[in-house]
């Protein structure tokens, strides 16, 4: 296990990257470029902050988030893999998979120039992961911090048989109040509405707006989404690759109040727009020796509309 001193000795970059013991003592890479700041917790390879200079935070993190080995962090960018949502029937995998619950290793840090810095993290199969999921795998997460934030999860299959997985870059965005924002880019898409039981299949007319618990998988979409936040006079664009579904989630009052790491009223300031292959329609099969990459790029667009 890489400790803080070893991480700093090998990977710190003067004025740009340093490793600190974050909340709960978990190691965190603090990244400062000439144009933005970011933080990545090695537990779950979890981006917990991104803020371009002169802007409000772009990524939301719950004030009640739990930072503990084996527990998911509420907010930031949880990595959902090898399952998005509940585990397949009969599987011991936890909801949203094992990747967000494990400690990742730093592979390298590259400071391209004063304005752009990349961090690469890795997680490989071990005895503990094989108890949950019986496949060999090698994951790599690349986080590029500049005026934009780019996150790419590469899933490699070093084993001798194919595996099938679902995934998500489950990004929590900071918004002024979710009740007043809208998301464009999903117009005319079919979505699975998972709020009713059983889930309903619906069609999106116009931008997505919010007035209650929303939990939807937009199917067969590779489009860029834009979060329009008139109160904060800003738009956030989420461009993606290697992803065929987009998940939009806000818990609203009743659900949030029941979540110990979120809380009553605290959901107003967050909105999840997730770059996903949520399955089952878009589950990804990775052949032996093959790779699959799912990635997104987040940028603040100037001017509100
Ligand atoms: C979303 C799902 O992606 O994640 C929701 O669509 C779920 O159904 C939410 O409630 C949060 O999941 P978790 O496991 O982090 O509480």
Short mmCIF file of C-alpha atoms and ligand atoms in Angstrom, two decimals:
data_model
loop_
_atom_site.label_atom_id
_atom_site.label_comp_id
_atom_site.label_asym_id
_atom_site.label_seq_id
_atom_site.Cartn_x
_atom_site.Cartn_y
_atom_site.Cartn_z
CA UNK A 1 0.00 0.00 0.00
CA UNK A 2 1.39 3.43 -0.94
CA UNK A 3 1.58 5.67 2.15
CA UNK A 4 1.48 9.47 2.07
CA UNK A 5 5.27 9.88 2.38
CA UNK A 6 5.91 7.39 -0.46
CA UNK A 7 3.25 9.00 -2.63
CA UNK A 8 4.78 12.44 -2.15
CA UNK A 9 8.32 11.17 -2.70
CA UNK A 10 7.36 9.50 -5.99
CA UNK A 11 4.54 11.55 -7.42
CA UNK A 12 4.34 15.04 -5.88
CA UNK A 13 4.93 17.90 -8.34
CA UNK A 14 6.00 21.24 -6.84
CA UNK A 15 3.12 23.73 -6.77
CA UNK A 16 0.80 21.31 -8.62
CA UNK A 17 0.25 17.98 -6.88
CA UNK A 18 0.62 16.88 -3.31
CA UNK A 19 -0.77 13.98 -1.33
CA UNK A 20 -2.38 14.58 2.04
CA UNK A 21 -4.30 12.56 4.58
CA UNK A 22 -7.86 13.64 3.83
CA UNK A 23 -11.04 13.08 5.82
CA UNK A 24 -10.98 9.73 7.63
CA UNK A 25 -7.22 9.62 7.02
CA UNK A 26 -7.76 8.48 3.42
CA UNK A 27 -5.02 9.66 1.02
CA UNK A 28 -6.08 12.45 -1.30
CA UNK A 29 -4.27 13.95 -4.29
CA UNK A 30 -4.69 17.72 -4.22
CA UNK A 31 -4.18 19.19 -7.67
CA UNK A 32 -3.66 22.88 -8.38
CA UNK A 33 -3.06 24.11 -11.90
CA UNK A 34 -2.92 27.68 -13.17
CA UNK A 35 -6.60 27.43 -14.11
CA UNK A 36 -8.33 25.02 -11.70
CA UNK A 37 -8.14 22.99 -8.52
CA UNK A 38 -9.23 19.39 -7.99
CA UNK A 39 -9.01 16.60 -5.45
CA UNK A 40 -8.97 12.84 -5.97
CA UNK A 41 -9.35 10.43 -3.07
CA UNK A 42 -7.44 7.19 -3.65
CA UNK A 43 -10.30 5.34 -1.97
CA UNK A 44 -12.44 4.54 -5.01
CA UNK A 45 -10.27 6.72 -7.31
CA UNK A 46 -12.94 9.21 -6.42
CA UNK A 47 -12.81 12.77 -7.74
CA UNK A 48 -14.18 14.80 -4.83
CA UNK A 49 -13.63 18.34 -6.12
CA UNK A 50 -13.17 20.33 -9.32
CA UNK A 51 -13.28 24.10 -9.51
CA UNK A 52 -12.05 26.18 -12.41
CA UNK A 53 -10.60 29.51 -11.34
CA UNK A 54 -13.23 32.22 -10.96
CA UNK A 55 -16.10 29.69 -10.91
CA UNK A 56 -18.15 28.12 -8.15
CA UNK A 57 -17.37 24.44 -7.46
CA UNK A 58 -18.53 22.24 -10.34
CA UNK A 59 -18.56 18.99 -8.38
CA UNK A 60 -20.81 18.55 -5.34
CA UNK A 61 -19.74 16.66 -2.23
CA UNK A 62 -22.11 15.91 0.65
CA UNK A 63 -21.21 17.58 3.95
CA UNK A 64 -22.25 14.29 5.54
CA UNK A 65 -20.15 12.10 3.23
CA UNK A 66 -18.55 9.13 4.97
CA UNK A 67 -14.84 8.64 4.32
CA UNK A 68 -14.16 5.10 5.38
CA UNK A 69 -12.52 2.11 3.76
CA UNK A 70 -15.19 -0.17 2.28
CA UNK A 71 -17.88 2.58 2.27
CA UNK A 72 -18.97 4.69 -0.73
CA UNK A 73 -18.47 8.47 -0.69
CA UNK A 74 -21.64 10.54 -1.25
CA UNK A 75 -20.89 13.11 -3.94
CA UNK A 76 -17.95 13.63 -6.27
CA UNK A 77 -17.58 11.07 -9.05
CA UNK A 78 -18.18 7.53 -7.77
CA UNK A 79 -17.02 4.89 -10.25
CA UNK A 80 -19.74 2.29 -10.68
CA UNK A 81 -18.24 -0.98 -11.90
CA UNK A 82 -18.63 -3.91 -12.69
CA UNK A 83 -22.31 -3.27 -12.04
CA UNK A 84 -24.36 -0.14 -12.30
CA UNK A 85 -27.14 -0.33 -9.69
CA UNK A 86 -28.06 -3.55 -7.92
CA UNK A 87 -25.89 -6.61 -8.51
CA UNK A 88 -27.05 -9.26 -10.95
CA UNK A 89 -29.33 -11.82 -9.27
CA UNK A 90 -27.30 -14.21 -7.12
CA UNK A 91 -24.13 -12.10 -7.20
CA UNK A 92 -22.58 -10.88 -3.91
CA UNK A 93 -21.46 -7.62 -5.55
CA UNK A 94 -22.57 -4.48 -3.67
CA UNK A 95 -24.83 -1.87 -5.33
CA UNK A 96 -22.85 0.07 -7.98
CA UNK A 97 -20.05 -2.48 -7.75
CA UNK A 98 -16.70 -2.82 -6.07
CA UNK A 99 -14.54 -0.15 -7.76
CA UNK A 100 -15.82 2.72 -5.58
CA UNK A 101 -15.09 0.75 -2.40
CA UNK A 102 -11.46 -0.17 -3.02
CA UNK A 103 -8.17 1.64 -2.51
CA UNK A 104 -6.52 2.41 -5.88
CA UNK A 105 -2.80 2.79 -6.60
CA UNK A 106 -1.20 5.82 -8.20
CA UNK A 107 0.51 4.94 -11.50
CA UNK A 108 1.79 8.35 -12.51
CA UNK A 109 1.32 12.08 -12.41
CA UNK A 110 2.12 14.17 -15.47
CA UNK A 111 2.27 17.93 -15.28
CA UNK A 112 2.01 18.92 -18.95
CA UNK A 113 2.36 22.63 -18.30
CA UNK A 114 1.25 25.04 -15.61
CA UNK A 115 -2.39 24.71 -16.72
CA UNK A 116 -2.85 20.95 -17.12
CA UNK A 117 -2.05 18.04 -14.89
CA UNK A 118 -2.96 14.34 -15.32
CA UNK A 119 -3.23 11.69 -12.65
CA UNK A 120 -3.41 7.97 -13.44
CA UNK A 121 -4.69 5.40 -10.95
CA UNK A 122 -5.06 1.64 -11.19
CA UNK A 123 -6.94 -1.21 -9.57
CA UNK A 124 -6.42 -4.90 -10.37
CA UNK A 125 -8.27 -8.05 -9.39
CA UNK A 126 -7.16 -9.70 -6.15
CA UNK A 127 -8.47 -12.38 -3.79
CA UNK A 128 -10.96 -9.96 -2.20
CA UNK A 129 -12.40 -8.88 -5.57
CA UNK A 130 -12.61 -12.50 -6.78
CA UNK A 131 -14.86 -13.30 -3.83
CA UNK A 132 -17.31 -10.75 -5.21
CA UNK A 133 -16.71 -11.18 -8.93
CA UNK A 134 -14.81 -14.16 -10.32
CA UNK A 135 -12.92 -12.40 -13.14
CA UNK A 136 -9.46 -10.97 -13.68
CA UNK A 137 -9.46 -7.29 -14.52
CA UNK A 138 -7.18 -4.29 -14.67
CA UNK A 139 -8.80 -0.87 -14.32
CA UNK A 140 -7.17 2.45 -15.01
CA UNK A 141 -8.59 5.87 -14.27
CA UNK A 142 -7.13 8.92 -15.94
CA UNK A 143 -8.07 12.30 -14.48
CA UNK A 144 -6.98 15.34 -16.46
CA UNK A 145 -7.34 18.67 -14.68
CA UNK A 146 -7.28 21.86 -16.70
CA UNK A 147 -9.90 24.44 -17.51
CA UNK A 148 -11.94 21.28 -18.19
CA UNK A 149 -12.07 18.09 -16.18
CA UNK A 150 -11.64 14.90 -18.21
CA UNK A 151 -12.16 11.50 -16.60
CA UNK A 152 -11.59 8.21 -18.43
CA UNK A 153 -12.10 4.74 -16.98
CA UNK A 154 -10.43 1.96 -18.96
CA UNK A 155 -11.44 -1.60 -18.22
CA UNK A 156 -8.97 -4.24 -19.43
CA UNK A 157 -9.55 -7.97 -19.43
CA UNK A 158 -6.23 -9.77 -18.84
CA UNK A 159 -8.02 -13.09 -18.30
CA UNK A 160 -8.75 -15.96 -20.66
CA UNK A 161 -12.54 -15.61 -20.89
CA UNK A 162 -14.79 -12.70 -21.75
CA UNK A 163 -16.67 -10.78 -19.06
CA UNK A 164 -19.72 -8.55 -19.23
CA UNK A 165 -20.14 -5.45 -17.11
CA UNK A 166 -22.04 -2.22 -16.73
CA UNK A 167 -20.52 1.07 -15.59
CA UNK A 168 -21.01 4.72 -14.73
CA UNK A 169 -19.04 7.85 -14.00
CA UNK A 170 -21.70 8.81 -11.46
CA UNK A 171 -21.03 12.56 -11.41
CA UNK A 172 -22.67 14.76 -8.77
CA UNK A 173 -22.81 18.34 -10.09
CA UNK A 174 -23.14 21.39 -7.85
CA UNK A 175 -26.18 23.48 -8.77
CA UNK A 176 -27.87 26.53 -7.21
CA UNK A 177 -31.13 24.63 -6.64
CA UNK A 178 -32.07 21.58 -8.68
CA UNK A 179 -35.70 22.79 -8.74
CA UNK A 180 -34.62 25.67 -10.98
CA UNK A 181 -32.21 23.95 -13.38
CA UNK A 182 -32.84 22.06 -16.61
CA UNK A 183 -30.82 19.56 -18.63
CA UNK A 184 -30.75 19.72 -22.42
CA UNK A 185 -29.36 17.13 -24.82
CA UNK A 186 -31.80 14.32 -24.02
CA UNK A 187 -34.78 15.61 -26.02
CA UNK A 188 -36.62 12.86 -27.92
CA UNK A 189 -34.72 10.09 -26.08
CA UNK A 190 -36.45 7.05 -24.68
CA UNK A 191 -35.85 6.58 -20.97
CA UNK A 192 -36.50 3.99 -18.32
CA UNK A 193 -38.18 5.71 -15.38
CA UNK A 194 -37.15 3.67 -12.33
CA UNK A 195 -39.25 5.62 -9.81
CA UNK A 196 -42.47 3.62 -10.39
CA UNK A 197 -42.63 -0.13 -9.75
CA UNK A 198 -42.28 -1.71 -12.22
CA UNK A 199 -40.19 0.86 -14.15
CA UNK A 200 -41.94 2.63 -17.02
CA UNK A 201 -40.62 3.34 -20.51
CA UNK A 202 -41.18 6.99 -21.50
CA UNK A 203 -40.10 9.53 -24.09
CA UNK A 204 -38.42 12.81 -23.17
CA UNK A 205 -40.14 15.85 -24.63
CA UNK A 206 -38.10 19.05 -24.23
CA UNK A 207 -35.38 19.55 -21.61
CA UNK A 208 -35.40 17.61 -18.33
CA UNK A 209 -36.77 19.64 -15.42
CA UNK A 210 -37.09 18.68 -11.76
CA UNK A 211 -40.05 18.73 -9.38
CA UNK A 212 -39.66 15.48 -7.45
CA UNK A 213 -37.61 12.31 -7.21
CA UNK A 214 -36.11 11.69 -10.67
CA UNK A 215 -34.27 8.43 -11.38
CA UNK A 216 -34.01 7.75 -15.10
CA UNK A 217 -31.82 5.85 -17.51
CA UNK A 218 -31.83 7.57 -20.90
CA UNK A 219 -31.24 4.87 -23.49
CA UNK A 220 -29.18 4.79 -26.63
CA UNK A 221 -27.79 8.30 -26.25
CA UNK A 222 -24.25 9.49 -26.86
CA UNK A 223 -25.21 13.17 -26.82
CA UNK A 224 -23.58 15.97 -24.87
CA UNK A 225 -25.79 17.15 -22.01
CA UNK A 226 -25.86 20.71 -20.76
CA UNK A 227 -26.98 21.65 -17.24
CA UNK A 228 -28.54 25.12 -17.41
CA UNK A 229 -28.42 26.93 -14.09
CA UNK A 230 -29.93 30.40 -14.56
CA UNK A 231 -29.65 31.40 -10.89
CA UNK A 232 -25.90 30.85 -10.92
CA UNK A 233 -25.76 32.18 -14.49
CA UNK A 234 -23.83 29.22 -15.72
CA UNK A 235 -24.04 26.14 -17.93
CA UNK A 236 -22.08 22.94 -17.45
CA UNK A 237 -21.47 20.75 -20.50
CA UNK A 238 -20.91 17.01 -20.15
CA UNK A 239 -19.44 15.45 -23.27
CA UNK A 240 -18.87 11.71 -23.33
CA UNK A 241 -17.41 8.77 -25.20
CA UNK A 242 -17.80 5.01 -24.85
CA UNK A 243 -21.15 5.51 -23.11
CA UNK A 244 -24.54 4.63 -24.53
CA UNK A 245 -26.78 5.69 -21.66
CA UNK A 246 -27.10 8.75 -19.46
CA UNK A 247 -28.54 8.50 -15.96
CA UNK A 248 -30.24 11.51 -14.41
CA UNK A 249 -30.87 11.32 -10.68
CA UNK A 250 -32.04 13.60 -7.90
CA UNK A 251 -33.49 12.04 -4.75
CA UNK A 252 -35.71 14.94 -3.57
CA UNK A 253 -36.80 15.35 0.05
CA UNK A 254 -38.17 12.02 1.22
CA UNK A 255 -35.36 9.88 -0.19
CA UNK A 256 -32.61 12.31 0.78
CA UNK A 257 -33.89 12.58 4.36
CA UNK A 258 -33.67 8.80 4.66
CA UNK A 259 -30.03 8.76 3.53
CA UNK A 260 -27.69 9.30 6.49
CA UNK A 261 -24.91 10.68 4.28
CA UNK A 262 -27.17 13.17 2.48
CA UNK A 263 -29.95 14.56 4.67
CA UNK A 264 -33.13 16.60 4.60
CA UNK A 265 -32.91 19.69 2.38
CA UNK A 266 -29.36 19.00 1.34
CA UNK A 267 -30.32 17.61 -2.08
CA UNK A 268 -31.21 21.04 -3.48
CA UNK A 269 -27.58 21.73 -4.32
CA UNK A 270 -26.83 18.54 -6.30
CA UNK A 271 -27.80 16.90 -9.55
CA UNK A 272 -26.38 13.67 -10.97
CA UNK A 273 -25.89 13.44 -14.72
CA UNK A 274 -24.09 10.15 -15.16
CA UNK A 275 -22.04 8.94 -18.10
CA UNK A 276 -23.04 5.30 -18.16
CA UNK A 277 -23.52 1.96 -19.75
CA UNK A 278 -26.27 1.18 -17.28
CA UNK A 279 -27.52 -2.02 -18.87
CA UNK A 280 -28.99 -4.37 -19.70
CA UNK A 281 -29.32 -2.92 -23.24
CA UNK A 282 -25.82 -1.44 -23.25
CA UNK A 283 -23.87 -3.81 -20.99
CA UNK A 284 -20.31 -4.11 -22.27
CA UNK A 285 -18.62 -7.42 -23.07
CA UNK A 286 -14.82 -7.24 -22.88
CA UNK A 287 -13.07 -10.14 -24.61
CA UNK A 288 -9.80 -11.66 -23.33
CA UNK A 289 -7.04 -9.10 -23.94
CA UNK A 290 -9.66 -6.46 -24.80
CA UNK A 291 -10.40 -3.05 -23.31
CA UNK A 292 -13.35 -0.75 -22.96
CA UNK A 293 -13.08 2.95 -22.10
CA UNK A 294 -15.89 5.14 -20.81
CA UNK A 295 -15.05 8.81 -20.47
CA UNK A 296 -16.51 12.24 -19.94
CA UNK A 297 -15.35 15.81 -20.17
CA UNK A 298 -16.88 18.50 -18.00
CA UNK A 299 -16.63 22.18 -18.83
CA UNK A 300 -18.24 25.40 -17.71
CA UNK A 301 -19.64 27.31 -20.67
CA UNK A 302 -19.59 31.05 -20.50
CA UNK A 303 -22.89 32.88 -20.20
CA UNK A 304 -26.25 31.62 -18.99
CA UNK A 305 -29.32 30.98 -21.06
C1 LIG B 1 -28.15 6.43 -9.10
C2 LIG B 1 -29.28 5.45 -9.20
O1 LIG B 1 -27.27 6.22 -10.15
O2 LIG B 1 -27.46 6.24 -7.86
C3 LIG B 1 -30.21 5.60 -8.00
O3 LIG B 1 -29.97 5.65 -10.42
C4 LIG B 1 -29.41 5.47 -6.71
O4 LIG B 1 -31.23 4.62 -8.06
C5 LIG B 1 -28.27 6.47 -6.73
O5 LIG B 1 -30.27 5.71 -5.61
C6 LIG B 1 -27.39 6.45 -5.49
O6 LIG B 1 -26.87 5.19 -5.27
P1 LIG B 1 -26.00 4.89 -3.98
O7 LIG B 1 -25.72 3.40 -4.01
O8 LIG B 1 -24.74 5.69 -4.11
O9 LIG B 1 -26.82 5.31 -2.80
#
